[in-house]
CSV table of C-alpha atoms and ligand atoms in Angstrom, one decimal:
chain,number,residue,atom,x,y,z
U,1,UNK,CA,36.9,-24.9,7.1
U,2,UNK,CA,33.8,-24.2,9.3
U,3,UNK,CA,33.2,-20.6,10.4
U,4,UNK,CA,33.3,-20.6,14.3
U,5,UNK,CA,30.4,-18.1,14.5
U,6,UNK,CA,28.3,-20.4,12.3
U,7,UNK,CA,29.2,-23.4,14.5
U,8,UNK,CA,28.2,-21.4,17.6
U,9,UNK,CA,24.9,-20.3,16.1
U,10,UNK,CA,24.2,-23.8,15.0
U,11,UNK,CA,24.8,-25.0,18.6
U,12,UNK,CA,22.5,-22.2,19.9
U,13,UNK,CA,19.8,-23.3,17.5
U,14,UNK,CA,20.0,-26.9,18.7
U,15,UNK,CA,20.4,-26.1,22.4
U,16,UNK,CA,17.2,-24.1,22.5
U,17,UNK,CA,15.2,-27.3,21.8
U,18,UNK,CA,16.4,-28.8,25.1
U,19,UNK,CA,14.2,-28.0,28.1
U,20,UNK,CA,15.7,-27.7,31.6
U,21,UNK,CA,15.5,-31.1,33.2
U,22,UNK,CA,17.0,-30.3,36.6
U,23,UNK,CA,18.5,-32.9,38.8
U,24,UNK,CA,18.3,-36.6,37.9
U,25,UNK,CA,20.1,-39.9,38.0
U,26,UNK,CA,22.2,-41.7,35.4
U,27,UNK,CA,21.5,-45.4,35.6
U,28,UNK,CA,21.9,-48.7,33.8
U,29,UNK,CA,18.8,-50.8,32.9
U,30,UNK,CA,20.4,-53.8,34.6
U,31,UNK,CA,21.4,-52.0,37.8
U,32,UNK,CA,20.1,-50.7,40.1
U,33,UNK,CA,16.5,-52.1,40.0
U,34,UNK,CA,14.8,-49.0,38.6
U,35,UNK,CA,11.3,-49.9,39.8
U,36,UNK,CA,12.5,-50.5,43.3
U,37,UNK,CA,14.6,-47.3,43.2
U,38,UNK,CA,11.7,-45.2,42.0
U,39,UNK,CA,9.6,-46.5,44.9
U,40,UNK,CA,12.2,-45.8,47.5
U,41,UNK,CA,12.7,-42.3,46.1
U,42,UNK,CA,9.0,-41.7,46.2
U,43,UNK,CA,8.8,-42.8,49.8
U,44,UNK,CA,11.2,-40.0,50.6
U,45,UNK,CA,9.2,-37.5,48.5
U,46,UNK,CA,11.8,-37.4,45.8
U,47,UNK,CA,11.2,-37.5,42.1
U,48,UNK,CA,14.2,-37.2,39.7
U,49,UNK,CA,13.8,-34.7,36.9
U,50,UNK,CA,15.0,-37.3,34.4
U,51,UNK,CA,16.9,-40.6,34.1
U,52,UNK,CA,19.9,-41.0,31.9
U,53,UNK,CA,20.0,-44.6,30.7
U,54,UNK,CA,23.0,-46.4,29.5
U,55,UNK,CA,23.0,-48.3,26.2
U,56,UNK,CA,21.3,-51.7,26.5
U,57,UNK,CA,19.3,-54.1,24.3
U,58,UNK,CA,16.1,-52.8,22.8
U,59,UNK,CA,14.1,-55.3,24.8
U,60,UNK,CA,15.6,-53.9,28.1
U,61,UNK,CA,15.1,-50.3,27.0
U,62,UNK,CA,11.5,-51.0,26.0
U,63,UNK,CA,10.8,-52.5,29.4
U,64,UNK,CA,12.0,-49.3,31.1
U,65,UNK,CA,10.2,-47.0,28.7
U,66,UNK,CA,6.9,-48.7,29.2
U,67,UNK,CA,7.3,-49.0,33.0
U,68,UNK,CA,7.9,-45.3,33.5
U,69,UNK,CA,6.1,-43.6,30.6
U,70,UNK,CA,6.0,-40.1,32.2
U,71,UNK,CA,9.7,-39.9,33.0
U,72,UNK,CA,12.1,-38.0,30.7
U,73,UNK,CA,14.7,-40.4,29.6
U,74,UNK,CA,18.1,-39.3,28.3
U,75,UNK,CA,20.6,-41.7,26.5
U,76,UNK,CA,24.2,-42.5,27.4
U,77,UNK,CA,25.7,-44.2,24.3
U,78,UNK,CA,28.6,-46.5,24.0
U,79,UNK,CA,30.7,-48.0,21.3
U,80,UNK,CA,31.1,-45.1,18.8
U,81,UNK,CA,34.8,-44.7,19.1
U,82,UNK,CA,34.9,-41.1,17.9
U,83,UNK,CA,38.4,-40.5,19.1
U,84,UNK,CA,39.7,-43.0,16.5
U,85,UNK,CA,40.8,-41.8,13.1
U,86,UNK,CA,39.7,-45.0,11.4
U,87,UNK,CA,36.4,-45.5,13.2
U,88,UNK,CA,34.3,-44.7,10.1
U,89,UNK,CA,36.2,-47.4,8.2
U,90,UNK,CA,35.1,-50.1,10.6
U,91,UNK,CA,32.6,-52.5,9.0
U,92,UNK,CA,30.4,-52.1,12.1
U,93,UNK,CA,30.3,-48.3,12.3
U,94,UNK,CA,27.2,-47.7,10.3
U,95,UNK,CA,25.4,-50.5,12.1
U,96,UNK,CA,26.4,-49.1,15.5
U,97,UNK,CA,25.2,-45.6,14.5
U,98,UNK,CA,21.9,-47.1,13.3
U,99,UNK,CA,21.4,-48.9,16.5
U,100,UNK,CA,22.2,-45.8,18.5
U,101,UNK,CA,19.7,-43.7,16.5
U,102,UNK,CA,17.0,-46.4,17.0
U,103,UNK,CA,17.5,-46.4,20.7
U,104,UNK,CA,17.5,-42.5,20.9
U,105,UNK,CA,14.2,-42.5,19.0
U,106,UNK,CA,12.8,-45.1,21.2
U,107,UNK,CA,13.6,-43.2,24.4
U,108,UNK,CA,12.8,-39.8,22.8
U,109,UNK,CA,16.1,-38.5,24.3
U,110,UNK,CA,17.1,-34.9,23.8
U,111,UNK,CA,20.7,-36.0,23.5
U,112,UNK,CA,23.2,-38.6,22.8
U,113,UNK,CA,25.9,-38.5,25.5
U,114,UNK,CA,29.1,-40.2,24.5
U,115,UNK,CA,32.5,-40.3,26.3
U,116,UNK,CA,35.4,-38.7,24.4
U,117,UNK,CA,37.2,-42.0,24.9
U,118,UNK,CA,37.7,-45.4,23.4
U,119,UNK,CA,37.9,-49.1,24.2
U,120,UNK,CA,39.5,-50.0,20.9
U,121,UNK,CA,42.4,-48.5,19.1
U,122,UNK,CA,44.5,-49.6,16.1
U,123,UNK,CA,43.4,-53.2,16.6
U,124,UNK,CA,43.9,-53.4,20.4
U,125,UNK,CA,40.9,-53.8,22.7
U,126,UNK,CA,40.4,-52.7,26.3
U,127,UNK,CA,37.7,-53.2,28.9
U,128,UNK,CA,37.4,-49.7,30.2
U,129,UNK,CA,37.7,-46.2,28.7
U,130,UNK,CA,41.1,-45.0,27.4
U,131,UNK,CA,41.3,-41.2,27.1
U,132,UNK,CA,42.2,-39.6,23.8
U,133,UNK,CA,45.6,-38.3,22.9
U,134,UNK,CA,45.2,-34.6,23.8
U,135,UNK,CA,46.7,-33.1,20.6
U,136,UNK,CA,45.4,-30.7,18.0
U,137,UNK,CA,45.1,-33.3,15.3
U,138,UNK,CA,43.2,-35.6,17.7
U,139,UNK,CA,40.7,-32.8,18.4
U,140,UNK,CA,40.2,-32.3,14.7
U,141,UNK,CA,39.5,-36.0,14.2
U,142,UNK,CA,37.0,-36.1,17.1
U,143,UNK,CA,35.2,-33.1,15.7
U,144,UNK,CA,35.0,-34.7,12.2
U,145,UNK,CA,33.6,-37.9,13.6
U,146,UNK,CA,31.1,-36.1,15.8
U,147,UNK,CA,29.9,-34.2,12.7
U,148,UNK,CA,29.2,-37.5,10.9
U,149,UNK,CA,27.2,-38.9,13.9
U,150,UNK,CA,25.3,-35.7,14.3
U,151,UNK,CA,24.4,-35.7,10.5
U,152,UNK,CA,23.0,-39.3,11.0
U,153,UNK,CA,20.9,-38.1,14.0
U,154,UNK,CA,19.7,-35.1,11.9
U,155,UNK,CA,18.6,-37.4,9.1
U,156,UNK,CA,17.1,-40.1,11.1
U,157,UNK,CA,16.4,-38.7,14.6
U,158,UNK,CA,12.7,-38.8,15.2
U,159,UNK,CA,11.6,-36.8,18.2
U,160,UNK,CA,7.9,-36.1,18.3
U,161,UNK,CA,8.5,-32.4,18.5
U,162,UNK,CA,10.4,-32.6,15.2
U,163,UNK,CA,13.9,-31.8,16.6
U,164,UNK,CA,17.0,-33.9,16.4
U,165,UNK,CA,18.9,-35.1,19.4
U,166,UNK,CA,22.2,-33.3,20.1
U,167,UNK,CA,25.6,-35.0,20.4
U,168,UNK,CA,27.0,-34.3,23.9
U,169,UNK,CA,30.7,-35.1,24.3
U,170,UNK,CA,31.8,-36.1,27.8
U,171,UNK,CA,35.2,-35.4,29.1
U,172,UNK,CA,36.5,-38.8,30.2
U,173,UNK,CA,38.3,-39.8,33.4
U,174,UNK,CA,42.0,-40.3,33.6
U,175,UNK,CA,43.1,-43.7,34.9
U,176,UNK,CA,46.6,-42.9,36.4
U,177,UNK,CA,48.0,-41.2,33.3
U,178,UNK,CA,47.4,-38.6,30.5
U,179,UNK,CA,49.2,-38.2,27.2
U,180,UNK,CA,49.2,-35.2,24.8
U,181,UNK,CA,50.7,-31.9,23.8
U,182,UNK,CA,47.9,-29.5,24.7
U,183,UNK,CA,46.0,-28.9,28.0
U,184,UNK,CA,42.8,-30.9,28.3
U,185,UNK,CA,40.4,-27.8,28.4
U,186,UNK,CA,42.1,-26.4,25.3
U,187,UNK,CA,41.4,-29.7,23.5
U,188,UNK,CA,37.7,-29.4,24.2
U,189,UNK,CA,37.8,-25.7,23.1
U,190,UNK,CA,39.2,-26.8,19.8
U,191,UNK,CA,36.5,-29.5,19.3
U,192,UNK,CA,33.7,-27.0,20.3
U,193,UNK,CA,35.1,-24.5,17.7
U,194,UNK,CA,34.7,-27.1,14.9
U,195,UNK,CA,31.4,-28.8,15.6
U,196,UNK,CA,28.2,-27.6,17.3
U,197,UNK,CA,28.1,-30.3,20.0
U,198,UNK,CA,27.2,-29.9,23.6
U,199,UNK,CA,29.4,-31.1,26.4
U,200,UNK,CA,29.1,-33.1,29.6
U,201,UNK,CA,31.4,-32.1,32.5
U,202,UNK,CA,31.9,-34.9,34.9
U,203,UNK,CA,33.1,-33.6,38.3
U,204,UNK,CA,34.9,-36.8,39.3
U,205,UNK,CA,36.6,-37.0,35.9
U,206,UNK,CA,37.7,-33.4,36.5
U,207,UNK,CA,39.3,-34.5,39.8
U,208,UNK,CA,41.2,-37.2,38.0
U,209,UNK,CA,42.4,-34.6,35.5
U,210,UNK,CA,43.9,-32.8,38.5
U,211,UNK,CA,45.3,-35.9,40.1
U,212,UNK,CA,46.9,-37.5,37.1
U,213,UNK,CA,48.5,-34.5,35.4
U,214,UNK,CA,51.3,-32.3,36.8
U,215,UNK,CA,48.6,-29.9,38.1
U,216,UNK,CA,48.4,-31.7,41.4
U,217,UNK,CA,52.1,-30.9,42.1
U,218,UNK,CA,51.9,-27.3,40.9
U,219,UNK,CA,48.7,-25.9,42.4
U,220,UNK,CA,45.7,-26.4,44.8
U,221,UNK,CA,42.6,-28.2,43.6
U,222,UNK,CA,40.6,-25.0,43.8
U,223,UNK,CA,43.1,-23.1,41.7
U,224,UNK,CA,43.2,-25.9,39.2
U,225,UNK,CA,39.4,-26.0,38.8
U,226,UNK,CA,39.3,-22.2,38.5
U,227,UNK,CA,41.9,-22.1,35.7
U,228,UNK,CA,40.4,-25.2,34.0
U,229,UNK,CA,36.9,-23.6,33.9
U,230,UNK,CA,38.2,-20.4,32.5
U,231,UNK,CA,39.7,-22.3,29.5
U,232,UNK,CA,37.1,-25.0,29.0
U,233,UNK,CA,34.2,-24.2,26.7
U,234,UNK,CA,31.8,-24.0,29.7
U,235,UNK,CA,29.1,-22.3,27.6
U,236,UNK,CA,28.7,-25.7,25.8
U,237,UNK,CA,28.0,-27.7,28.9
U,238,UNK,CA,24.5,-29.1,28.8
U,239,UNK,CA,24.9,-31.7,31.5
U,240,UNK,CA,27.0,-32.2,34.6
U,241,UNK,CA,27.7,-35.7,36.0
U,242,UNK,CA,28.9,-36.5,39.5
U,243,UNK,CA,29.8,-40.0,40.7
U,244,UNK,CA,32.0,-41.8,43.2
U,245,UNK,CA,35.7,-42.2,43.3
U,246,UNK,CA,37.7,-45.0,44.9
U,247,UNK,CA,41.0,-46.8,44.8
U,248,UNK,CA,40.9,-49.7,42.4
U,249,UNK,CA,40.9,-53.2,43.8
U,250,UNK,CA,44.1,-54.0,42.0
U,251,UNK,CA,45.9,-51.1,43.7
U,252,UNK,CA,44.5,-51.0,47.2
U,253,UNK,CA,44.1,-48.2,49.7
U,254,UNK,CA,46.9,-45.6,50.1
U,255,UNK,CA,48.9,-45.0,53.2
U,256,UNK,CA,47.9,-41.8,54.9
U,257,UNK,CA,51.2,-40.0,54.3
U,258,UNK,CA,51.2,-40.6,50.6
U,259,UNK,CA,49.3,-37.3,49.7
U,260,UNK,CA,46.4,-37.5,47.3
U,261,UNK,CA,44.7,-40.9,47.1
U,262,UNK,CA,45.0,-42.8,43.9
U,263,UNK,CA,41.3,-42.6,43.3
U,264,UNK,CA,39.7,-43.4,39.9
U,265,UNK,CA,36.2,-43.1,38.6
U,266,UNK,CA,34.0,-45.6,40.5
U,267,UNK,CA,30.3,-45.5,40.2
U,268,UNK,CA,29.6,-48.0,43.0
U,269,UNK,CA,31.6,-45.9,45.5
U,270,UNK,CA,30.3,-43.1,47.6
U,271,UNK,CA,30.6,-39.5,46.3
U,272,UNK,CA,33.4,-37.9,48.2
U,273,UNK,CA,32.5,-34.5,49.7
U,274,UNK,CA,35.4,-32.8,47.8
U,275,UNK,CA,33.4,-33.4,44.6
U,276,UNK,CA,30.4,-31.6,46.0
U,277,UNK,CA,32.7,-28.6,46.8
U,278,UNK,CA,34.0,-28.7,43.2
U,279,UNK,CA,30.4,-28.9,41.9
U,280,UNK,CA,29.6,-25.7,43.8
U,281,UNK,CA,32.6,-24.0,42.2
U,282,UNK,CA,31.5,-25.1,38.7
U,283,UNK,CA,27.8,-24.0,39.2
U,284,UNK,CA,29.0,-20.6,40.4
U,285,UNK,CA,31.0,-19.9,37.2
U,286,UNK,CA,29.5,-17.2,35.1
U,287,UNK,CA,30.3,-19.0,31.7
U,288,UNK,CA,28.0,-21.9,32.6
U,289,UNK,CA,25.1,-20.6,30.6
U,290,UNK,CA,23.7,-23.7,28.8
U,291,UNK,CA,23.1,-26.0,31.7
U,292,UNK,CA,20.1,-28.2,31.4
U,293,UNK,CA,20.7,-31.1,33.8
U,294,UNK,CA,22.8,-32.5,36.6
U,295,UNK,CA,22.9,-36.2,37.2
U,296,UNK,CA,24.3,-38.4,39.9
U,297,UNK,CA,25.7,-41.5,38.2
U,298,UNK,CA,24.6,-44.4,40.3
U,299,UNK,CA,24.7,-47.5,38.2
U,300,UNK,CA,26.1,-50.4,40.2
U,301,UNK,CA,25.4,-48.5,43.5
U,302,UNK,CA,23.3,-49.9,46.4
U,303,UNK,CA,19.8,-48.3,46.4
U,304,UNK,CA,20.0,-47.1,50.0
U,305,UNK,CA,23.2,-45.2,49.2
U,306,UNK,CA,21.6,-43.7,46.0
U,307,UNK,CA,18.5,-42.4,47.9
U,308,UNK,CA,20.7,-41.0,50.7
U,309,UNK,CA,23.1,-39.2,48.3
U,310,UNK,CA,20.4,-38.0,46.0
U,311,UNK,CA,18.4,-36.5,48.9
U,312,UNK,CA,21.5,-34.7,50.1
U,313,UNK,CA,22.4,-33.5,46.6
U,314,UNK,CA,18.9,-32.1,46.1
U,315,UNK,CA,18.9,-30.4,49.5
U,316,UNK,CA,22.2,-28.7,48.8
U,317,UNK,CA,22.0,-28.0,45.1
U,318,UNK,CA,18.5,-28.0,43.7
U,319,UNK,CA,17.9,-24.3,43.9
U,320,UNK,CA,21.4,-23.5,42.7
U,321,UNK,CA,20.9,-25.8,39.7
U,322,UNK,CA,17.6,-24.1,38.9
U,323,UNK,CA,19.2,-20.6,39.2
U,324,UNK,CA,22.0,-21.7,36.9
U,325,UNK,CA,19.6,-23.1,34.3
U,326,UNK,CA,17.6,-19.8,34.5
U,327,UNK,CA,20.9,-17.8,34.0
U,328,UNK,CA,21.2,-19.4,30.5
U,329,UNK,CA,17.6,-18.4,29.6
U,330,UNK,CA,18.2,-14.9,30.7
U,331,UNK,CA,21.4,-14.5,28.7
U,332,UNK,CA,19.5,-15.8,25.7
U,333,UNK,CA,20.2,-14.5,22.2
U,334,UNK,CA,22.1,-11.4,23.2
U,335,UNK,CA,24.8,-13.5,24.8
U,336,UNK,CA,28.3,-12.4,23.8
U,337,UNK,CA,30.6,-15.4,23.7
U,338,UNK,CA,34.3,-15.5,23.7
U,339,UNK,CA,35.6,-16.4,20.3
U,340,UNK,CA,36.8,-20.0,19.8
U,341,UNK,CA,40.3,-20.7,18.5
U,342,UNK,CA,40.6,-20.5,14.8
U,343,UNK,CA,39.1,-23.4,12.9
U,344,UNK,CA,41.3,-26.1,11.5
U,345,UNK,CA,40.9,-27.7,8.2
U,346,UNK,CA,38.0,-30.2,7.9
U,347,UNK,CA,37.5,-32.9,6.8
U,348,UNK,CA,40.8,-34.4,8.1
U,349,UNK,CA,43.0,-35.6,5.2
U,350,UNK,CA,43.9,-39.2,4.8
U,351,UNK,CA,47.6,-38.7,5.7
U,352,UNK,CA,46.7,-36.9,8.9
U,353,UNK,CA,44.4,-39.8,9.8
U,354,UNK,CA,47.1,-42.3,9.1
U,355,UNK,CA,49.5,-40.3,11.2
U,356,UNK,CA,47.1,-40.3,14.1
U,357,UNK,CA,46.4,-44.0,13.6
U,358,UNK,CA,50.1,-44.6,14.0
U,359,UNK,CA,50.1,-42.5,17.1
U,360,UNK,CA,47.3,-44.6,18.6
U,361,UNK,CA,49.1,-47.8,17.6
U,362,UNK,CA,52.0,-46.6,19.7
U,363,UNK,CA,49.6,-45.4,22.4
U,364,UNK,CA,48.2,-48.9,22.8
U,365,UNK,CA,51.6,-50.5,22.9
U,366,UNK,CA,52.9,-48.0,25.5
U,367,UNK,CA,50.0,-48.3,27.9
U,368,UNK,CA,50.0,-52.1,27.6
U,369,UNK,CA,53.7,-52.1,28.5
U,370,UNK,CA,55.0,-53.4,25.2
U,371,UNK,CA,56.8,-50.3,24.0
U,372,UNK,CA,58.8,-47.5,25.8
U,373,UNK,CA,57.4,-44.0,25.9
U,374,UNK,CA,58.5,-42.0,22.9
U,375,UNK,CA,57.3,-39.0,21.1
U,376,UNK,CA,56.2,-35.5,22.0
U,377,UNK,CA,52.8,-36.5,23.4
U,378,UNK,CA,54.5,-38.7,26.0
U,379,UNK,CA,57.2,-36.2,27.2
U,380,UNK,CA,55.3,-35.0,30.3
U,381,UNK,CA,54.0,-38.5,31.2
U,382,UNK,CA,57.6,-39.8,31.0
U,383,UNK,CA,58.7,-37.3,33.6
U,384,UNK,CA,56.9,-39.4,36.3
U,385,UNK,CA,56.2,-42.9,35.0
U,386,UNK,CA,54.5,-44.0,38.3
U,387,UNK,CA,51.0,-43.7,36.9
U,388,UNK,CA,51.6,-45.4,33.5
U,389,UNK,CA,53.4,-48.2,35.3
U,390,UNK,CA,50.5,-48.6,37.7
U,391,UNK,CA,48.2,-48.8,34.7
U,392,UNK,CA,50.0,-51.6,32.8
U,393,UNK,CA,51.3,-53.6,35.7
U,394,UNK,CA,48.2,-53.6,37.9
U,395,UNK,CA,45.1,-52.1,36.4
U,396,UNK,CA,45.3,-53.6,32.9
U,397,UNK,CA,46.1,-57.2,33.9
U,398,UNK,CA,43.1,-57.1,36.3
U,399,UNK,CA,40.9,-55.8,33.5
U,400,UNK,CA,41.9,-58.7,31.2
U,401,UNK,CA,41.8,-61.4,33.8
U,402,UNK,CA,39.0,-60.4,36.1
U,403,UNK,CA,36.9,-57.4,35.1
U,404,UNK,CA,33.7,-57.9,33.2
U,405,UNK,CA,34.0,-61.6,33.7
U,406,UNK,CA,36.5,-63.5,35.8
U,407,UNK,CA,38.3,-66.0,33.6
U,408,UNK,CA,38.7,-68.6,36.4
U,409,UNK,CA,35.0,-68.4,37.0
U,410,UNK,CA,34.1,-68.3,33.3
U,411,UNK,CA,36.3,-71.3,32.3
U,412,UNK,CA,36.8,-73.3,35.5
U,413,UNK,CA,37.7,-76.7,33.9
U,414,UNK,CA,39.9,-75.1,31.2
U,415,UNK,CA,41.8,-73.0,33.8
U,416,UNK,CA,42.4,-76.1,35.9
U,417,UNK,CA,43.7,-77.9,32.8
U,418,UNK,CA,46.0,-75.0,32.1
U,419,UNK,CA,47.3,-75.0,35.6
U,420,UNK,CA,48.0,-78.7,35.4
U,421,UNK,CA,50.1,-78.1,32.3
U,422,UNK,CA,52.0,-75.2,34.0
U,423,UNK,CA,50.4,-72.5,31.9
U,424,UNK,CA,49.9,-69.4,34.1
U,425,UNK,CA,46.8,-67.3,33.4
U,426,UNK,CA,48.8,-64.1,33.5
U,427,UNK,CA,50.4,-65.1,30.2
U,428,UNK,CA,47.0,-64.4,28.7
U,429,UNK,CA,47.6,-60.7,29.3
U,430,UNK,CA,50.7,-60.7,27.1
U,431,UNK,CA,48.9,-62.8,24.5
U,432,UNK,CA,46.0,-60.3,24.4
U,433,UNK,CA,48.3,-57.4,23.6
U,434,UNK,CA,50.8,-59.3,21.4
U,435,UNK,CA,49.5,-58.0,18.1
U,436,UNK,CA,46.6,-55.9,16.7
U,437,UNK,CA,43.5,-58.0,15.8
U,438,UNK,CA,40.9,-57.4,13.1
U,439,UNK,CA,37.4,-56.5,14.4
U,440,UNK,CA,35.0,-59.4,14.0
U,441,UNK,CA,31.9,-57.8,15.6
U,442,UNK,CA,30.7,-54.6,17.3
U,443,UNK,CA,32.5,-54.0,20.5
U,444,UNK,CA,31.5,-56.4,23.3
U,445,UNK,CA,34.2,-57.0,25.9
U,446,UNK,CA,32.7,-60.2,27.3
U,447,UNK,CA,32.4,-61.8,23.8
U,448,UNK,CA,35.9,-60.6,23.0
U,449,UNK,CA,37.3,-62.2,26.1
U,450,UNK,CA,35.7,-65.5,25.2
U,451,UNK,CA,37.0,-65.3,21.6
U,452,UNK,CA,40.6,-64.4,22.6
U,453,UNK,CA,40.7,-66.9,25.4
U,454,UNK,CA,39.8,-69.7,23.0
U,455,UNK,CA,42.6,-68.6,20.7
U,456,UNK,CA,45.0,-68.6,23.7
U,457,UNK,CA,44.1,-72.1,24.8
U,458,UNK,CA,44.3,-73.4,21.2
U,459,UNK,CA,47.9,-72.1,21.0
U,460,UNK,CA,49.2,-72.8,24.5
U,461,UNK,CA,47.3,-76.0,25.4
U,462,UNK,CA,45.7,-77.5,22.3
U,463,UNK,CA,44.6,-80.6,24.2
U,464,UNK,CA,42.3,-78.4,26.4
U,465,UNK,CA,40.7,-76.7,23.3
U,466,UNK,CA,37.5,-78.9,23.2
U,467,UNK,CA,36.9,-78.3,26.9
U,468,UNK,CA,37.4,-74.5,26.4
U,469,UNK,CA,35.0,-74.4,23.4
U,470,UNK,CA,32.3,-76.2,25.4
U,471,UNK,CA,32.7,-73.8,28.3
U,472,UNK,CA,32.7,-70.9,25.8
U,473,UNK,CA,29.5,-72.1,24.1
U,474,UNK,CA,27.7,-72.3,27.5
U,475,UNK,CA,28.8,-68.7,28.3
U,476,UNK,CA,27.7,-67.3,25.0
U,477,UNK,CA,24.3,-68.9,25.3
U,478,UNK,CA,23.8,-67.7,28.9
U,479,UNK,CA,24.9,-64.2,27.8
U,480,UNK,CA,22.5,-64.1,24.9
U,481,UNK,CA,19.6,-65.2,27.2
U,482,UNK,CA,20.7,-62.7,29.9
U,483,UNK,CA,20.6,-59.8,27.4
U,484,UNK,CA,17.0,-60.8,26.4
U,485,UNK,CA,15.5,-61.2,29.8
U,486,UNK,CA,17.2,-58.1,31.3
U,487,UNK,CA,18.5,-60.1,34.4
U,488,UNK,CA,22.2,-60.8,33.8
U,489,UNK,CA,23.2,-64.4,34.4
U,490,UNK,CA,26.8,-63.6,34.6
U,491,UNK,CA,28.4,-61.0,36.8
U,492,UNK,CA,29.0,-58.0,34.5
U,493,UNK,CA,30.4,-54.7,35.5
U,494,UNK,CA,30.4,-51.5,33.6
U,495,UNK,CA,32.3,-48.3,33.9
U,496,UNK,CA,32.0,-45.0,32.1
R,501,FE2,FE1,30.1,-39.4,33.6
């Protein structure tokens, strides 16, 4: 059972190694074009304090590192599904951790930022992040998995100053629903009491936590943010993210009289002014004493919009961000921190992990529309099923059929053959979620889509199988080439 004071001291020791980076941008090596972006920013007299780069191939990351040698680079990881009770049993976990450490070392990042979310649970795969079950047991499992990853970084992390990168856990967005038995900020308080990680607070994600819980029916946004920040372990927040919000293309724009828009996290969309107001409220909170960086997340956004929004953000927040970072330094060692909730037992025992695995199995089946909502963690969600219905009837089919590779474009001849035989593509969605599947490689949604589609065709239209395999081979080859030369051949999207 870890001593909460020891955990806090360990965090303080690690936190002191991270210098203030100020305002920066979170990007993808594939998009926007970083060299063009840097030039356009320079023309406006702007220089980001750092760039946070999303996981990519080593070739692509090396190109970026060499092209901007003086820029501080931070790392946004992907694919370590730390919310999952069985992630460490995956045959690919060690390999994924190793790859992540190699990339961290290459970039000389001060941290690994990773969403507290997953794209795979209990044998079911998704294209975009699915939030954790907000329960006490789930928090314990997240903390235990983070501890394992942090230990690997401590052993193998190679920063030239001799320090190890710190694990930063990002609060994920909600996409129409939330499930659990404890409030979201309490969940993160439990995790922070068990493991010396830092946190990333994403302002847009916070807006979705208001919109897709009962809070939006009970109180104003300002009151929600105030209460949330009082409970959230704000003293662990190292980085703040701010990005766009928009209605999803599968849902469409709301009618004016419908109240709050059904926005979800959308990095290509403009940052709504309401998020800047929320950012101001967050920066003003006295518990925010470990802030080191604030990034606009701009992957997939047009360069002109990035420059415009970044210039505006710097004008409005630069001095406030620097004051906030200085506040942490002034508080220093004498800081009195509110005690965290009592520690829970660690490591998590096998039967608890199995229990949570069963819960995630049911979670996957509920959100894919295969099982009715049942169990304590679904009680509140069941009170208003609009969001979960939106998720499995609109959002999820769009994800499987179109997002991260449109099937009709990927397999044009096969899709035509299927149509001629009266097989509707939407049947693929039910096929995808029909049963849990064993993992055959590290998570890659594009490759997974090809693999599952070939299985679907083999079952539903065996005579089109050869055609599908040929189209699949072409796609795999193009994808491998695209990953090596940085420029993607196929239209790929990412969301965080
Ligand atoms: Fe984020």
